């Protein structure tokens, strides 16, 4: 699932609804979310991302996060957020595809 542009609260609500619905509907076991195209994200949206990751995990789906930009990582650090125990991280989408589609 590639994300592109700015992710605000309204867009995150749409993403949350679609992700949770699709994980259930299609029995998705591994979901790759690529952030490399994300230009900006508010810190409140990052909190919502963490909640979505918890929901995905509750449904038995493993999440792989790719393409985190330095700005987002810095924002996560300053807000005390981590993907530890919530998702696997890979530097690039290609790294994730190589591992999970092999």
Short mmCIF file of N, CA, C and O in Angstrom, two decimals:
data_model
loop_
_atom_site.label_atom_id
_atom_site.label_comp_id
_atom_site.label_asym_id
_atom_site.label_seq_id
_atom_site.Cartn_x
_atom_site.Cartn_y
_atom_site.Cartn_z
N UNK A 1 0.83 -1.16 0.00
CA UNK A 1 0.00 0.00 0.00
C UNK A 1 0.89 1.24 0.00
O UNK A 1 1.43 1.61 1.03
N UNK A 2 1.05 1.88 -1.14
CA UNK A 2 1.86 3.09 -1.19
C UNK A 2 1.06 4.30 -0.72
O UNK A 2 -0.10 4.47 -1.07
N UNK A 3 1.68 5.13 0.09
CA UNK A 3 1.07 6.39 0.51
C UNK A 3 1.83 7.52 -0.16
O UNK A 3 3.06 7.51 -0.17
N UNK A 4 1.09 8.48 -0.71
CA UNK A 4 1.72 9.57 -1.46
C UNK A 4 1.12 10.89 -1.01
O UNK A 4 -0.09 10.99 -0.78
N UNK A 5 1.97 11.91 -0.89
CA UNK A 5 1.50 13.24 -0.54
C UNK A 5 1.46 13.47 0.96
O UNK A 5 2.14 12.80 1.72
N UNK A 6 0.63 14.42 1.36
CA UNK A 6 0.48 14.74 2.77
C UNK A 6 -0.64 13.89 3.36
O UNK A 6 -1.69 13.73 2.76
N UNK A 7 -0.38 13.33 4.53
CA UNK A 7 -1.39 12.53 5.22
C UNK A 7 -1.87 13.34 6.41
O UNK A 7 -1.14 13.54 7.38
N UNK A 8 -3.12 13.84 6.31
CA UNK A 8 -3.71 14.60 7.41
C UNK A 8 -4.73 13.72 8.13
O UNK A 8 -4.90 12.54 7.81
N UNK A 9 -5.43 14.29 9.11
CA UNK A 9 -6.37 13.51 9.92
C UNK A 9 -7.51 12.92 9.08
O UNK A 9 -7.91 11.77 9.29
N UNK A 10 -8.02 13.69 8.14
CA UNK A 10 -9.13 13.22 7.30
C UNK A 10 -8.67 12.07 6.41
O UNK A 10 -9.33 11.04 6.31
N UNK A 11 -7.53 12.24 5.79
CA UNK A 11 -7.00 11.18 4.92
C UNK A 11 -6.65 9.93 5.73
O UNK A 11 -6.87 8.81 5.30
N UNK A 12 -6.13 10.12 6.93
CA UNK A 12 -5.77 8.98 7.78
C UNK A 12 -7.01 8.20 8.18
O UNK A 12 -6.97 6.97 8.26
N UNK A 13 -8.12 8.88 8.41
CA UNK A 13 -9.37 8.18 8.74
C UNK A 13 -9.81 7.29 7.59
O UNK A 13 -10.25 6.15 7.80
N UNK A 14 -9.67 7.77 6.37
CA UNK A 14 -10.01 6.98 5.18
C UNK A 14 -9.07 5.78 5.05
O UNK A 14 -9.51 4.66 4.79
N UNK A 15 -7.77 6.01 5.25
CA UNK A 15 -6.79 4.94 5.19
C UNK A 15 -7.10 3.88 6.24
O UNK A 15 -7.10 2.68 5.95
N UNK A 16 -7.39 4.32 7.45
CA UNK A 16 -7.71 3.40 8.54
C UNK A 16 -8.90 2.51 8.18
O UNK A 16 -8.84 1.28 8.32
N UNK A 17 -9.95 3.11 7.70
CA UNK A 17 -11.15 2.36 7.34
C UNK A 17 -10.86 1.33 6.25
O UNK A 17 -11.24 0.16 6.36
N UNK A 18 -10.17 1.76 5.21
CA UNK A 18 -9.87 0.84 4.10
C UNK A 18 -8.92 -0.28 4.52
O UNK A 18 -9.12 -1.43 4.15
N UNK A 19 -7.88 0.05 5.28
CA UNK A 19 -6.91 -0.96 5.68
C UNK A 19 -7.56 -2.02 6.55
O UNK A 19 -7.44 -3.23 6.28
N UNK A 20 -8.27 -1.60 7.59
CA UNK A 20 -8.90 -2.56 8.49
C UNK A 20 -9.91 -3.41 7.74
O UNK A 20 -9.96 -4.64 7.91
N UNK A 21 -10.72 -2.80 6.88
CA UNK A 21 -11.71 -3.54 6.10
C UNK A 21 -11.07 -4.55 5.16
O UNK A 21 -11.51 -5.69 5.07
N UNK A 22 -10.01 -4.12 4.47
CA UNK A 22 -9.36 -5.01 3.50
C UNK A 22 -8.60 -6.16 4.16
O UNK A 22 -8.58 -7.27 3.64
N UNK A 23 -7.97 -5.89 5.30
CA UNK A 23 -7.28 -6.96 6.02
C UNK A 23 -8.28 -8.05 6.38
O UNK A 23 -8.03 -9.23 6.22
N UNK A 24 -9.46 -7.64 6.82
CA UNK A 24 -10.51 -8.60 7.18
C UNK A 24 -11.10 -9.28 5.95
O UNK A 24 -11.18 -10.51 5.90
N UNK A 25 -11.50 -8.51 4.98
CA UNK A 25 -12.18 -9.03 3.79
C UNK A 25 -11.31 -10.01 2.99
O UNK A 25 -11.78 -11.05 2.53
N UNK A 26 -10.04 -9.68 2.85
CA UNK A 26 -9.15 -10.49 2.02
C UNK A 26 -8.22 -11.39 2.82
O UNK A 26 -7.31 -12.01 2.26
N UNK A 27 -8.43 -11.47 4.14
CA UNK A 27 -7.60 -12.30 5.02
C UNK A 27 -6.11 -12.07 4.77
O UNK A 27 -5.33 -13.01 4.61
N UNK A 28 -5.72 -10.82 4.75
CA UNK A 28 -4.33 -10.45 4.48
C UNK A 28 -3.45 -10.87 5.65
O UNK A 28 -3.77 -10.56 6.80
N UNK A 29 -2.37 -11.57 5.36
CA UNK A 29 -1.44 -12.03 6.39
C UNK A 29 -0.29 -11.06 6.59
O UNK A 29 0.23 -10.92 7.69
N UNK A 30 0.17 -10.41 5.50
CA UNK A 30 1.26 -9.45 5.56
C UNK A 30 0.88 -8.23 4.75
O UNK A 30 0.55 -8.35 3.57
N UNK A 31 0.92 -7.07 5.38
CA UNK A 31 0.60 -5.82 4.72
C UNK A 31 1.86 -4.96 4.69
O UNK A 31 2.46 -4.68 5.74
N UNK A 32 2.26 -4.54 3.51
CA UNK A 32 3.41 -3.66 3.35
C UNK A 32 2.88 -2.25 3.11
O UNK A 32 2.10 -2.02 2.19
N UNK A 33 3.29 -1.32 3.97
CA UNK A 33 2.89 0.08 3.83
C UNK A 33 4.15 0.87 3.50
O UNK A 33 5.10 0.91 4.29
N UNK A 34 4.14 1.51 2.34
CA UNK A 34 5.30 2.27 1.88
C UNK A 34 5.08 3.76 2.10
O UNK A 34 4.17 4.35 1.53
N UNK A 35 5.92 4.36 2.93
CA UNK A 35 5.82 5.77 3.27
C UNK A 35 6.75 6.65 2.43
O UNK A 35 6.85 7.85 2.68
N UNK A 36 7.45 6.09 1.45
CA UNK A 36 8.46 6.87 0.72
C UNK A 36 7.88 8.06 -0.03
O UNK A 36 8.58 9.04 -0.28
N UNK A 37 6.60 8.02 -0.37
CA UNK A 37 5.98 9.13 -1.08
C UNK A 37 5.28 10.13 -0.18
O UNK A 37 4.66 11.08 -0.66
N UNK A 38 5.36 9.93 1.13
CA UNK A 38 4.68 10.83 2.06
C UNK A 38 5.50 12.10 2.25
O UNK A 38 6.64 12.05 2.71
N UNK A 39 4.90 13.22 1.87
CA UNK A 39 5.59 14.51 1.96
C UNK A 39 5.51 15.10 3.35
O UNK A 39 6.43 15.78 3.80
N UNK A 40 4.43 14.85 4.03
CA UNK A 40 4.28 15.41 5.37
C UNK A 40 3.23 14.67 6.17
O UNK A 40 2.33 14.05 5.61
N UNK A 41 3.37 14.76 7.50
CA UNK A 41 2.45 14.08 8.38
C UNK A 41 2.48 14.79 9.73
O UNK A 41 3.55 15.07 10.26
N UNK A 42 1.32 15.09 10.27
CA UNK A 42 1.22 15.73 11.58
C UNK A 42 1.49 14.70 12.67
O UNK A 42 1.24 13.51 12.49
N UNK A 43 1.95 15.16 13.84
CA UNK A 43 2.23 14.22 14.92
C UNK A 43 0.97 13.51 15.40
O UNK A 43 1.03 12.34 15.78
N UNK A 44 -0.18 14.18 15.36
CA UNK A 44 -1.44 13.52 15.74
C UNK A 44 -1.76 12.37 14.79
O UNK A 44 -2.32 11.34 15.20
N UNK A 45 -1.38 12.52 13.54
CA UNK A 45 -1.62 11.47 12.55
C UNK A 45 -0.71 10.27 12.84
O UNK A 45 -1.13 9.12 12.69
N UNK A 46 0.50 10.54 13.30
CA UNK A 46 1.41 9.44 13.67
C UNK A 46 0.81 8.60 14.79
O UNK A 46 0.92 7.37 14.78
N UNK A 47 0.15 9.25 15.73
CA UNK A 47 -0.53 8.51 16.81
C UNK A 47 -1.61 7.61 16.23
O UNK A 47 -1.78 6.48 16.65
N UNK A 48 -2.32 8.11 15.25
CA UNK A 48 -3.38 7.33 14.60
C UNK A 48 -2.79 6.16 13.83
O UNK A 48 -3.36 5.07 13.81
N UNK A 49 -1.65 6.36 13.19
CA UNK A 49 -0.96 5.27 12.49
C UNK A 49 -0.65 4.15 13.49
O UNK A 49 -0.85 2.98 13.19
N UNK A 50 -0.18 4.53 14.66
CA UNK A 50 0.15 3.52 15.68
C UNK A 50 -1.09 2.73 16.08
O UNK A 50 -1.04 1.52 16.26
N UNK A 51 -2.23 3.40 16.19
CA UNK A 51 -3.48 2.72 16.52
C UNK A 51 -3.90 1.76 15.42
O UNK A 51 -4.36 0.65 15.69
N UNK A 52 -3.73 2.19 14.18
CA UNK A 52 -4.06 1.32 13.05
C UNK A 52 -3.16 0.08 13.06
O UNK A 52 -3.63 -1.04 12.83
N UNK A 53 -1.88 0.27 13.34
CA UNK A 53 -0.97 -0.87 13.41
C UNK A 53 -1.40 -1.84 14.50
O UNK A 53 -1.33 -3.07 14.32
N UNK A 54 -1.87 -1.32 15.63
CA UNK A 54 -2.39 -2.19 16.69
C UNK A 54 -3.59 -2.98 16.19
O UNK A 54 -3.72 -4.18 16.45
N UNK A 55 -4.50 -2.32 15.49
CA UNK A 55 -5.67 -2.99 14.94
C UNK A 55 -5.32 -4.07 13.95
O UNK A 55 -5.88 -5.17 13.97
N UNK A 56 -4.37 -3.76 13.08
CA UNK A 56 -3.92 -4.75 12.09
C UNK A 56 -3.36 -5.97 12.80
O UNK A 56 -3.66 -7.11 12.45
N UNK A 57 -2.56 -5.73 13.82
CA UNK A 57 -1.96 -6.83 14.59
C UNK A 57 -3.03 -7.67 15.27
O UNK A 57 -2.95 -8.90 15.30
N UNK A 58 -4.06 -7.01 15.82
CA UNK A 58 -5.15 -7.74 16.48
C UNK A 58 -5.86 -8.68 15.53
O UNK A 58 -6.43 -9.68 15.95
N UNK A 59 -5.80 -8.36 14.24
CA UNK A 59 -6.46 -9.18 13.23
C UNK A 59 -5.55 -10.28 12.71
O UNK A 59 -5.91 -11.02 11.80
N UNK A 60 -4.35 -10.39 13.28
CA UNK A 60 -3.42 -11.45 12.89
C UNK A 60 -2.60 -11.15 11.66
O UNK A 60 -2.01 -12.04 11.07
N UNK A 61 -2.56 -9.91 11.28
CA UNK A 61 -1.81 -9.50 10.09
C UNK A 61 -0.49 -8.86 10.52
O UNK A 61 -0.45 -8.04 11.44
N UNK A 62 0.59 -9.24 9.85
CA UNK A 62 1.90 -8.66 10.10
C UNK A 62 2.06 -7.42 9.21
O UNK A 62 1.68 -7.45 8.04
N UNK A 63 2.59 -6.35 9.77
CA UNK A 63 2.78 -5.12 8.99
C UNK A 63 4.26 -4.87 8.77
O UNK A 63 5.07 -5.01 9.68
N UNK A 64 4.59 -4.49 7.54
CA UNK A 64 5.95 -4.12 7.17
C UNK A 64 5.89 -2.66 6.71
O UNK A 64 5.12 -2.31 5.83
N UNK A 65 6.69 -1.81 7.34
CA UNK A 65 6.77 -0.39 7.01
C UNK A 65 8.04 -0.14 6.22
O UNK A 65 9.12 -0.57 6.62
N UNK A 66 7.90 0.57 5.08
CA UNK A 66 9.08 0.88 4.26
C UNK A 66 9.11 2.38 3.95
O UNK A 66 8.11 3.07 4.05
N UNK A 67 10.30 2.83 3.57
CA UNK A 67 10.47 4.17 3.03
C UNK A 67 10.25 5.32 3.98
O UNK A 67 9.84 6.40 3.55
N UNK A 68 10.54 5.13 5.25
CA UNK A 68 10.36 6.24 6.19
C UNK A 68 11.38 7.33 5.91
O UNK A 68 12.58 7.07 5.87
N UNK A 69 10.90 8.54 5.75
CA UNK A 69 11.78 9.68 5.52
C UNK A 69 12.33 10.18 6.86
O UNK A 69 11.71 10.00 7.90
N UNK A 70 13.47 10.84 6.80
CA UNK A 70 14.12 11.34 8.01
C UNK A 70 13.21 12.25 8.82
O UNK A 70 13.19 12.18 10.05
N UNK A 71 12.40 13.07 8.15
CA UNK A 71 11.51 14.00 8.87
C UNK A 71 10.50 13.24 9.73
O UNK A 71 10.21 13.64 10.85
N UNK A 72 9.96 12.17 9.19
CA UNK A 72 8.97 11.38 9.93
C UNK A 72 9.65 10.66 11.09
O UNK A 72 9.11 10.61 12.20
N UNK A 73 10.83 10.11 10.85
CA UNK A 73 11.57 9.43 11.91
C UNK A 73 11.90 10.41 13.04
O UNK A 73 11.72 10.09 14.22
N UNK A 74 12.34 11.61 12.69
CA UNK A 74 12.64 12.62 13.71
C UNK A 74 11.40 12.97 14.53
O UNK A 74 11.46 13.13 15.75
N UNK A 75 10.25 13.10 13.85
CA UNK A 75 9.01 13.40 14.54
C UNK A 75 8.62 12.27 15.49
O UNK A 75 8.18 12.50 16.61
N UNK A 76 8.81 11.04 15.03
CA UNK A 76 8.52 9.88 15.88
C UNK A 76 9.41 9.90 17.13
O UNK A 76 8.93 9.68 18.24
N UNK A 77 10.69 10.14 16.93
CA UNK A 77 11.63 10.17 18.05
C UNK A 77 11.23 11.26 19.05
O UNK A 77 11.18 11.02 20.26
N UNK A 78 10.90 12.44 18.55
CA UNK A 78 10.55 13.54 19.46
C UNK A 78 9.24 13.30 20.19
O UNK A 78 9.00 13.86 21.26
N UNK A 79 8.37 12.44 19.63
CA UNK A 79 7.10 12.10 20.28
C UNK A 79 7.18 10.79 21.06
O UNK A 79 6.16 10.31 21.56
N UNK A 80 8.38 10.19 21.12
CA UNK A 80 8.55 8.95 21.87
C UNK A 80 7.85 7.76 21.24
O UNK A 80 7.46 6.82 21.93
N UNK A 81 7.70 7.78 19.91
CA UNK A 81 7.02 6.69 19.21
C UNK A 81 8.02 5.74 18.57
O UNK A 81 9.10 6.16 18.16
N UNK A 82 7.64 4.49 18.50
CA UNK A 82 8.47 3.48 17.86
C UNK A 82 7.57 2.41 17.24
O UNK A 82 6.46 2.19 17.70
N UNK A 83 8.05 1.77 16.19
CA UNK A 83 7.32 0.67 15.58
C UNK A 83 7.65 -0.66 16.23
O UNK A 83 7.14 -1.70 15.83
N UNK A 84 8.51 -0.63 17.26
CA UNK A 84 8.92 -1.85 17.94
C UNK A 84 7.68 -2.62 18.42
O UNK A 84 6.77 -2.05 19.01
N UNK A 85 7.65 -3.90 18.14
CA UNK A 85 6.55 -4.81 18.48
C UNK A 85 5.25 -4.48 17.75
O UNK A 85 4.21 -5.04 18.08
N UNK A 86 5.28 -3.57 16.79
CA UNK A 86 4.08 -3.22 16.02
C UNK A 86 4.25 -3.54 14.54
O UNK A 86 3.30 -3.89 13.88
N UNK A 87 5.47 -3.36 14.05
CA UNK A 87 5.72 -3.57 12.62
C UNK A 87 7.20 -3.85 12.40
O UNK A 87 8.04 -3.49 13.21
N UNK A 88 7.46 -4.47 11.28
CA UNK A 88 8.83 -4.69 10.81
C UNK A 88 9.15 -3.51 9.90
O UNK A 88 8.29 -3.06 9.14
N UNK A 89 10.35 -2.99 9.97
CA UNK A 89 10.72 -1.89 9.09
C UNK A 89 11.81 -2.33 8.11
O UNK A 89 12.69 -3.11 8.46
N UNK A 90 11.69 -1.82 6.91
CA UNK A 90 12.69 -2.02 5.85
C UNK A 90 12.97 -0.67 5.25
O UNK A 90 12.09 0.20 5.17
N UNK A 91 14.18 -0.47 4.80
CA UNK A 91 14.56 0.82 4.23
C UNK A 91 13.80 1.17 2.96
O UNK A 91 13.40 2.31 2.77
N UNK A 92 13.60 0.18 2.11
CA UNK A 92 12.94 0.44 0.82
C UNK A 92 11.85 -0.59 0.56
O UNK A 92 11.85 -1.69 1.12
N UNK A 93 10.94 -0.21 -0.31
CA UNK A 93 9.88 -1.12 -0.73
C UNK A 93 10.49 -2.36 -1.40
O UNK A 93 10.04 -3.48 -1.17
N UNK A 94 11.54 -2.16 -2.18
CA UNK A 94 12.17 -3.29 -2.87
C UNK A 94 12.72 -4.32 -1.88
O UNK A 94 12.60 -5.52 -2.10
N UNK A 95 13.29 -3.86 -0.78
CA UNK A 95 13.78 -4.79 0.24
C UNK A 95 12.64 -5.63 0.81
O UNK A 95 12.80 -6.84 1.02
N UNK A 96 11.51 -5.02 1.04
CA UNK A 96 10.36 -5.75 1.57
C UNK A 96 9.83 -6.74 0.54
O UNK A 96 9.53 -7.89 0.86
N UNK A 97 9.73 -6.31 -0.71
CA UNK A 97 9.24 -7.21 -1.75
C UNK A 97 10.16 -8.39 -1.95
O UNK A 97 9.71 -9.52 -2.13
N UNK A 98 11.47 -8.14 -1.92
CA UNK A 98 12.43 -9.23 -2.06
C UNK A 98 12.26 -10.27 -0.97
O UNK A 98 12.35 -11.47 -1.21
N UNK A 99 11.97 -9.81 0.25
CA UNK A 99 11.84 -10.73 1.36
C UNK A 99 10.49 -11.46 1.36
O UNK A 99 10.42 -12.65 1.60
N UNK A 100 9.42 -10.74 1.09
CA UNK A 100 8.08 -11.32 1.27
C UNK A 100 7.47 -11.91 0.01
O UNK A 100 6.48 -12.62 0.09
N UNK A 101 8.06 -11.63 -1.14
CA UNK A 101 7.54 -12.23 -2.38
C UNK A 101 8.46 -13.32 -2.92
O UNK A 101 8.19 -13.90 -3.94
N UNK A 102 9.56 -13.56 -2.21
CA UNK A 102 10.51 -14.57 -2.67
C UNK A 102 9.99 -15.97 -2.43
O UNK A 102 9.18 -16.27 -1.67
#
